[in-house]
Amino acid sequence: MHESILAYRKRRYLWIALGVSLLAIVAYLFDDPQEPSNGGTVLGYTLGTTGVLLILWLTWFGVRKRRYSSTRGTVQGWLSAHVYLGVALLVVVVLHAGFQFGMNVHTVAFALMVLVIASGLWGVFIYMRYPERASANRDGSSRPELMDQLEDLDRRAQRVAGELSEEFQELVESGVSRTQLGSTLWTRLRGRDLSQIILRQGGKTTVMANPGQEAALDWLANEQSRAVDADSLAKIGELSALIRNKRQLLRQIAEDLRLQATMEIWLYFHVPLTAAMLMALIAHIVTVFLYW
Amino acid sequence: MKYLIRFISRNPAGGVEYRDKVVDAPTITIGRATDQVLQLRDLRARLQHAVIEQKPDGVHVSSSALTGIIVNGRSQRASKLAVGDIIEVGANVIKVIDAPDGIDFAISFELSDDASTEHFVTRWSEPVSDVGGWSKRRLSWTLVAVVALLGFVLPIYTYDMFLQAGPIHSAHSTTAAECDLCHLNAFERVPDSACEACHTVDRHVVHSTAAVLGEIRCASCHLEHNEPEQLVNQHQGLCGDCHANTPPDAALDSAADFLDDHPEFNAAGQAEDSNLKFDHAAHLAEQGIVTPAGRRVIECNECHIQEPGGAGFETIRMDVHCSDCHTLSFDPDDTTRTVPHGDPETVVQSLIEYYSARLLGEDPDAVEQRVRRPGQRLSRADRDRAAAEARVEALAIAEDLFERRACTNCHTVTRVDGDVPWHVEPVELTTHFFSNAFFTHAAHQTEISACGDCHEARTSASATDVLVPGIENCRDCHGSGFARRNAPGQTPSTCVMCHSFHFESKGPRE
């Protein structure tokens, strides 16, 4: 049975994270330093050290998840803890700062940390919903299987076209070789269909955009209306049906690419922002002691 | 309905092997899923790809999959089947064969070598590992460089205010633009010498307390870069840590918390010994007091006028605040004549001058009636006698003023030997009852406070009463330095709200 990372081991890490947060809040409420609460009091240093250790441990997840041979906990458990303790970090750091924020490098470090946590929560949201949507969209097939089905349709279209004139063969060949969906994250996110096709019209050969196989289907519909014998009429009809099916399959694949890109894009924020936050954290710590 | 499925396999030698399987089911399901009657191992097949079923007019095959099926070389969605028909699903070939006895419908199935095709891979089906040519790693290092440059390196050389942990206190705003005025050495705490560059601290933190407190720096108590800005340690523990639970024989009583552990004020219960006689109760009578202008009610602030700073009050002056009623007249025939408010010699002298003038005839209204011939001047003997009479008269009036009527109303007058036989004790009012504490009236003038709320002047008939209230009066509003110990509405009041830290110049009240 599939278990969500949020529900891992009866939400064990949710309770640990709540415990850490509550401990920090209670300590903050009962702390009565001889100065306004800030990172320089005894509790401030304690919470700051806790925060740094948490950040280092959270960052270590990027290493742990690649250590396939490691037996120190499961990756699922690590991810569950990563999510919950990542949110608890927000509480610890806000109390470390004693709610003091300003236009300075220290608040920059804090803001970057908030962005990292926010992008992480975005990732959690994506991973709670998108894998399900992706499998619903693929309807039981994997991506390579969808590609195989596409190839199957292409082969059959080529077989039918082989029994028709050269123009049909050119149409199908160029349609097959120039089928293209998004190849970058952005085009995939937008579900773009970049397919093209070579059409021969009135003795002129033109390369045309063929999103959703529309250009091919239009051309075939035109040819169908001009066909005279029943045999070619039936074959053109079969070819149209195959290409309509291909259109639908391409939409399915484009949606699959879009969903997968959505599942990937948040990491392009989460990881680089983490690196930036680590640099700002170093600047924060060095600055504090440089100007002790 | 009984179906026969004949599985055909070819051995390496080229021989053909058959394996028959009879299925008693309403339909033959064909697909990749494990629950299918005929399971295909071809990735191009859907989990449920096609169905063979009996219909009224015969056996049909149908498919809802996008790639559909090929029946006898034609792509189709559905088709009626007859013996000899060939169904293709991907690379799988299913043939309809003659049904043996007892079987309703039969097919043969041969797993094609072509079934496990290589996935044909196009560039657009591969995973993407960058955004616009930027990998996560490259993005990360770029952001690290940007943060390091803009957040740290650049501020150090240009705008180092960007590195401060909180705003500088407004009192230090003139030095705010230069961090190194206080932060003399990198990675070292701010030394006292940085403070002493501007501040004289020799009266602050006397050596005896320094010995108790140990190694402390100015910045141990005076912390910068905080919000709310606060340069003076306001904490209860600043004083309370040492001044709590002092031994019974200690010079100072225990004072750990204003709410319930603070001695009564020294002034309370004492007597004021100012040599002045004054009856607040009589002056503040509710029905008013008789004045030359008639009966009227006097308000506190007619005499007690606040200093511009708001801390205390201006000195009360006889000529400004008292003389409207308390005239120093002495001559019943001329009530506008008054003696000056000053020392006894001046008073007596002015009286002698007044009566001399009258007796010697220089005052036309007060000439002594004496028979003289025209042109005759007073003889020397007459003048001496007149002067002596004036002196006697003046002293008689003065005695009346000093001992019975005017001066003694307010002052303590004693008889002494000498030409002017009176001495007025100088007025010595206590100006500050709290010598070791601050108090400002201005901060206590609120909409809900009146003089009488703290000072019981309306019932005080004697100037020896100390009208400074006791500590309980303060506790009506001021509570503990620990906010959580206070009732709602009580002002948290730590020691430094009234006291300052160990100033050498401030000893105990003498």
PDB file of C-alpha atoms in Angstrom, chain A residues 159 238, chain B residues 69-76 79-88 94 96:
ATOM      1  CA  ARG A 159       2.072   1.187 -44.408  1.00  0.00           C
ATOM      2  CA  GLU A 238      -7.986   5.013 -42.689  1.00  0.00           C
TER       3      GLU A 238
ATOM      4  CA  ILE B  69      -6.295  -3.060 -33.729  1.00  0.00           C
ATOM      5  CA  ILE B  70      -5.577  -4.204 -37.232  1.00  0.00           C
ATOM      6  CA  VAL B  71      -7.955  -6.796 -38.625  1.00  0.00           C
ATOM      7  CA  ASN B  72      -6.860  -8.347 -41.898  1.00  0.00           C
ATOM      8  CA  GLY B  73      -4.454  -5.521 -42.550  1.00  0.00           C
ATOM      9  CA  ARG B  74      -6.902  -2.674 -41.859  1.00  0.00           C
ATOM     10  CA  SER B  75      -6.907  -0.458 -38.763  1.00  0.00           C
ATOM     11  CA  GLN B  76     -10.267  -0.868 -37.135  1.00  0.00           C
ATOM     12  CA  SER B  79     -14.944  -6.073 -36.510  1.00  0.00           C
ATOM     13  CA  LYS B  80     -16.979  -9.247 -36.871  1.00  0.00           C
ATOM     14  CA  LEU B  81     -14.714 -12.272 -36.909  1.00  0.00           C
ATOM     15  CA  ALA B  82     -14.668 -15.315 -39.166  1.00  0.00           C
ATOM     16  CA  VAL B  83     -12.295 -18.254 -39.365  1.00  0.00           C
ATOM     17  CA  GLY B  84      -9.032 -17.197 -41.003  1.00  0.00           C
ATOM     18  CA  ASP B  85      -9.167 -13.574 -39.850  1.00  0.00           C
ATOM     19  CA  ILE B  86      -5.931 -12.115 -38.511  1.00  0.00           C
ATOM     20  CA  ILE B  87      -5.921  -9.630 -35.647  1.00  0.00           C
ATOM     21  CA  GLU B  88      -2.770  -7.598 -35.005  1.00  0.00           C
ATOM     22  CA  ILE B  94      -3.920 -13.559 -33.314  1.00  0.00           C
ATOM     23  CA  VAL B  96      -9.127 -17.145 -35.770  1.00  0.00           C
TER      24      VAL B  96
END
